[in-house]
Short mmCIF file of C-alpha atoms and ligand atoms in Angstrom, two decimals:
data_model
loop_
_atom_site.label_atom_id
_atom_site.label_comp_id
_atom_site.label_asym_id
_atom_site.label_seq_id
_atom_site.Cartn_x
_atom_site.Cartn_y
_atom_site.Cartn_z
CA MET A 27 5.40 -8.80 -30.83
CA SER A 28 6.71 -5.90 -32.90
CA ASP A 29 9.58 -4.48 -34.93
CA ILE A 30 8.82 -1.11 -33.93
CA LYS A 31 11.93 -0.42 -30.44
CA GLY A 32 9.90 -0.52 -27.59
CA ARG A 33 6.79 -0.54 -28.71
CA VAL A 34 4.24 -2.27 -26.16
CA THR A 35 2.62 -5.12 -27.76
CA GLY A 36 0.29 -8.24 -27.65
CA ALA A 37 -1.74 -6.42 -25.24
CA THR A 38 -5.04 -8.42 -24.48
CA PRO A 39 -6.70 -7.55 -21.61
CA ASP A 40 -9.98 -8.90 -21.00
CA ALA A 41 -12.81 -8.83 -18.14
CA ALA A 42 -11.32 -12.05 -16.20
CA ARG A 43 -8.07 -9.46 -15.22
CA THR A 44 -5.29 -11.33 -17.14
CA THR A 45 -3.35 -9.87 -20.05
CA HIS A 46 0.16 -10.63 -21.56
CA VAL A 47 2.55 -7.58 -22.40
CA SER A 48 5.75 -7.98 -24.31
CA ARG A 49 8.36 -5.18 -24.72
CA THR A 50 11.27 -5.85 -26.86
CA THR A 51 14.42 -2.41 -26.70
CA ASN A 52 17.52 -2.92 -27.91
CA GLU A 53 18.45 -3.94 -24.22
CA THR A 54 15.93 -6.19 -23.22
CA ASP A 55 12.77 -8.38 -24.63
CA VAL A 56 10.77 -8.79 -21.62
CA ALA A 57 7.31 -11.07 -21.88
CA VAL A 58 4.82 -10.46 -18.84
CA SER A 59 1.85 -12.75 -18.39
CA LEU A 60 -1.02 -11.92 -15.67
CA ASP A 61 -3.97 -13.10 -13.98
CA LEU A 62 -4.68 -10.85 -10.93
CA ASP A 63 -7.07 -13.81 -9.74
CA GLY A 64 -4.47 -16.49 -9.79
CA THR A 65 -3.81 -18.95 -6.80
CA GLY A 66 0.29 -17.37 -6.87
CA ALA A 67 1.30 -19.58 -9.38
CA THR A 68 4.70 -18.47 -11.41
CA ARG A 69 7.22 -19.09 -13.83
CA ILE A 70 10.19 -16.67 -13.50
CA SER A 71 12.98 -16.77 -15.97
CA THR A 72 15.49 -13.24 -15.75
CA GLY A 73 18.85 -14.71 -15.90
CA ILE A 74 18.90 -13.26 -12.26
CA GLY A 75 18.73 -15.99 -9.83
CA PHE A 76 17.75 -12.96 -6.88
CA LEU A 77 15.31 -11.36 -8.92
CA ASP A 78 13.48 -14.64 -9.75
CA HIS A 79 13.40 -15.40 -6.26
CA MET A 80 11.90 -11.89 -5.57
CA LEU A 81 9.11 -12.34 -8.38
CA GLU A 82 7.95 -16.09 -7.41
CA ALA A 83 7.51 -14.47 -3.70
CA PHE A 84 5.45 -11.75 -5.36
CA GLY A 85 3.35 -13.75 -7.52
CA ARG A 86 2.53 -16.14 -4.52
CA HIS A 87 2.04 -13.75 -1.74
CA GLY A 88 -0.23 -11.30 -4.04
CA SER A 89 -2.03 -14.64 -5.34
CA PHE A 90 -1.34 -13.36 -8.66
CA ASP A 91 -0.26 -15.89 -11.38
CA LEU A 92 2.56 -14.47 -13.13
CA GLU A 93 4.83 -15.46 -15.58
CA VAL A 94 8.10 -13.33 -16.47
CA SER A 95 10.78 -14.49 -18.93
CA CYS A 96 13.64 -11.75 -20.15
CA THR A 97 16.25 -11.82 -22.25
CA GLY A 98 18.37 -8.72 -21.12
CA ASP A 99 22.13 -7.18 -21.55
CA LEU A 100 23.33 -9.13 -18.43
CA GLU A 101 26.56 -8.30 -20.12
CA VAL A 102 26.68 -4.91 -18.97
CA ASP A 103 25.04 -5.31 -15.73
CA GLY A 104 21.64 -6.06 -14.11
CA HIS A 105 20.08 -2.86 -14.51
CA HIS A 106 18.01 -2.94 -17.60
CA THR A 107 16.79 -6.11 -17.55
CA THR A 108 15.68 -5.31 -13.65
CA GLU A 109 14.30 -1.87 -14.54
CA ASP A 110 12.18 -3.05 -18.05
CA ILE A 111 10.76 -6.03 -16.03
CA GLY A 112 9.30 -3.33 -13.81
CA ILE A 113 7.93 -1.08 -16.80
CA VAL A 114 6.29 -4.30 -17.93
CA ILE A 115 4.67 -5.90 -15.25
CA GLY A 116 3.73 -2.42 -14.03
CA GLN A 117 1.96 -1.83 -17.66
CA ALA A 118 0.37 -5.58 -17.35
CA PHE A 119 -1.12 -4.56 -13.87
CA ALA A 120 -2.67 -1.52 -15.47
CA GLN A 121 -3.88 -3.48 -18.40
CA ALA A 122 -5.51 -6.40 -16.29
CA LEU A 123 -7.56 -3.65 -13.66
CA GLY A 124 -9.08 -1.85 -16.75
CA ASP A 125 -11.32 0.85 -15.14
CA ARG A 126 -10.81 -0.35 -11.99
CA THR A 127 -14.27 -1.13 -11.29
CA GLY A 128 -15.43 -2.96 -8.38
CA ILE A 129 -11.70 -2.99 -6.55
CA THR A 130 -11.34 -2.35 -3.10
CA ARG A 131 -8.60 0.21 -3.63
CA TYR A 132 -6.11 0.62 -0.86
CA GLY A 133 -3.87 -1.65 0.70
CA ASP A 134 -1.46 -1.71 3.53
CA VAL A 135 0.66 -4.46 5.42
CA ALA A 136 3.88 -4.25 7.68
CA LEU A 137 5.54 -7.39 6.47
CA PRO A 138 8.00 -9.13 8.66
CA MET A 139 11.02 -11.29 7.92
CA ASP A 140 12.72 -12.22 10.91
CA GLU A 141 14.61 -8.91 12.42
CA ALA A 142 13.65 -6.88 9.11
CA LEU A 143 10.03 -5.10 9.48
CA MET A 144 8.73 -3.17 6.33
CA LEU A 145 5.63 -1.24 5.99
CA VAL A 146 4.19 -1.14 2.78
CA ALA A 147 0.83 1.21 1.81
CA VAL A 148 -0.47 1.34 -1.80
CA ASP A 149 -3.76 3.14 -3.60
CA VAL A 150 -4.64 2.01 -6.73
CA SER A 151 -4.88 5.83 -7.54
CA GLY A 152 -4.23 6.23 -11.61
CA ARG A 153 -1.27 8.43 -10.48
CA GLY A 154 1.71 6.30 -10.32
CA ARG A 155 4.97 6.86 -7.99
CA LEU A 156 7.18 4.92 -5.86
CA HIS A 157 7.85 6.78 -2.32
CA TRP A 158 10.80 4.80 -0.86
CA ASP A 159 12.21 5.31 2.67
CA CYS A 160 14.61 2.88 3.11
CA ASP A 161 18.14 1.67 4.06
CA ILE A 162 19.18 -1.09 3.06
CA PRO A 163 22.70 -2.15 2.26
CA LEU A 164 24.48 -1.81 -1.13
CA GLN A 165 25.61 -4.89 -1.86
CA TYR A 166 25.25 -8.25 -4.42
CA LEU A 167 23.07 -10.91 -3.39
CA GLY A 168 24.23 -13.54 -6.22
CA SER A 169 24.27 -11.39 -9.15
CA PHE A 170 21.65 -8.96 -8.18
CA ASP A 171 22.64 -5.32 -7.20
CA THR A 172 20.38 -4.55 -3.84
CA ALA A 173 20.18 -0.71 -5.75
CA LEU A 174 17.91 -1.95 -8.06
CA ALA A 175 14.87 -3.07 -6.02
CA ARG A 176 14.36 0.66 -5.89
CA GLU A 177 14.77 1.17 -9.63
CA PHE A 178 12.44 -2.06 -10.39
CA LEU A 179 9.69 -0.68 -7.73
CA ASP A 180 10.02 3.06 -9.33
CA ALA A 181 9.44 1.69 -12.64
CA PHE A 182 6.62 -0.67 -11.60
CA ALA A 183 4.66 2.33 -9.58
CA THR A 184 4.70 4.73 -12.57
CA ASN A 185 3.52 2.35 -15.17
CA SER A 186 0.88 0.79 -13.14
CA GLY A 187 -0.44 4.05 -11.95
CA ILE A 188 -0.22 2.87 -8.18
CA THR A 189 0.84 4.96 -5.59
CA LEU A 190 3.44 2.58 -3.53
CA HIS A 191 4.78 3.71 -0.38
CA VAL A 192 7.55 1.55 0.82
CA ARG A 193 9.01 2.68 4.47
CA GLN A 194 11.68 0.65 6.49
CA LEU A 195 10.64 0.01 10.14
CA ALA A 196 13.80 -2.03 11.09
CA GLY A 197 16.40 -4.67 9.54
CA ASP A 198 20.30 -5.18 8.98
CA ASN A 199 20.10 -8.17 6.42
CA ALA A 200 19.65 -7.35 2.88
CA HIS A 201 18.26 -10.86 1.91
CA HIS A 202 15.24 -10.04 4.69
CA GLU A 203 14.98 -6.69 3.79
CA LEU A 204 14.54 -6.96 -0.08
CA GLU A 205 12.38 -10.16 0.52
CA ALA A 206 10.29 -8.23 3.06
CA VAL A 207 9.47 -5.77 0.54
CA PHE A 208 8.88 -7.71 -2.21
CA LYS A 209 6.01 -9.94 -0.17
CA GLY A 210 4.87 -6.87 1.94
CA VAL A 211 4.21 -5.21 -1.97
CA ALA A 212 2.48 -8.19 -2.96
CA ARG A 213 0.04 -8.50 0.27
CA ALA A 214 -0.88 -4.94 -0.28
CA LEU A 215 -1.50 -4.87 -3.76
CA ARG A 216 -3.48 -8.40 -3.06
CA THR A 217 -6.00 -5.87 -0.89
CA ALA A 218 -6.34 -3.42 -3.25
CA ILE A 219 -6.97 -5.13 -5.82
CA SER A 220 -9.45 -7.01 -4.40
CA LEU A 221 -12.75 -7.08 -5.82
CA ASP A 222 -14.92 -5.34 -3.00
CA SER A 223 -18.81 -7.35 -3.24
CA ARG A 224 -20.46 -4.34 -1.60
CA CYS A 225 -19.64 -1.96 -4.39
CA ALA A 226 -19.53 -4.25 -7.25
CA ASP A 227 -20.35 -1.91 -9.66
CA ALA A 228 -18.72 1.25 -8.07
CA ILE A 229 -15.36 2.80 -9.16
CA PRO A 230 -13.93 3.93 -5.90
CA SER A 231 -13.82 7.41 -6.07
CA THR A 232 -15.81 10.11 -5.68
CA LYS A 233 -14.71 11.47 -9.27
CA GLY A 234 -15.77 8.83 -10.69
CA ALA A 235 -12.67 7.58 -12.24
CA LEU A 236 -9.20 6.27 -11.20
MN1 MN B 148 14.45 -15.79 0.04
#
């Protein structure tokens, strides 16, 4: 922890691809622990029930061990909380991945959930950006504003250095659509960050760096 507002503190990356990141601002206090090679065990407390549900699905389907705690200004709305959690989880991925040696790099999936179908493709590129083409109804799911899913993923992509494409192929129920998005991102990431035993000592880029 640090009393410097907005400063990332407590980062402890190591060869085990685990990390802990905390971030405190005037709006939120976020702490994330991540093990990329986990079993999908999660402990999530964001103050927003639907976001907890999505992050539990994210950890489970990515097979990440993920702990997220956040105390945010929910008296304003869920925006700062959701975006800042995306920032910190993104930073945790960047740190846990280290120099990206031996990773598969790419992953993609077409993830169905009932009538919803989401195409997700990721590249652990070092040039993080979200490319979003979804038409999800603007509504509240519990206390969660569905518009915030894009804000979360934008923050995650930017801070992780992961190129993230999310494209809606079908769907008309916002809960199904967003659950398919989070599970799809998790599944695509699970593949992309997996270690490729044939290239264990290589960084998967002809540039020699990611
Ligand atoms: Mn659900």
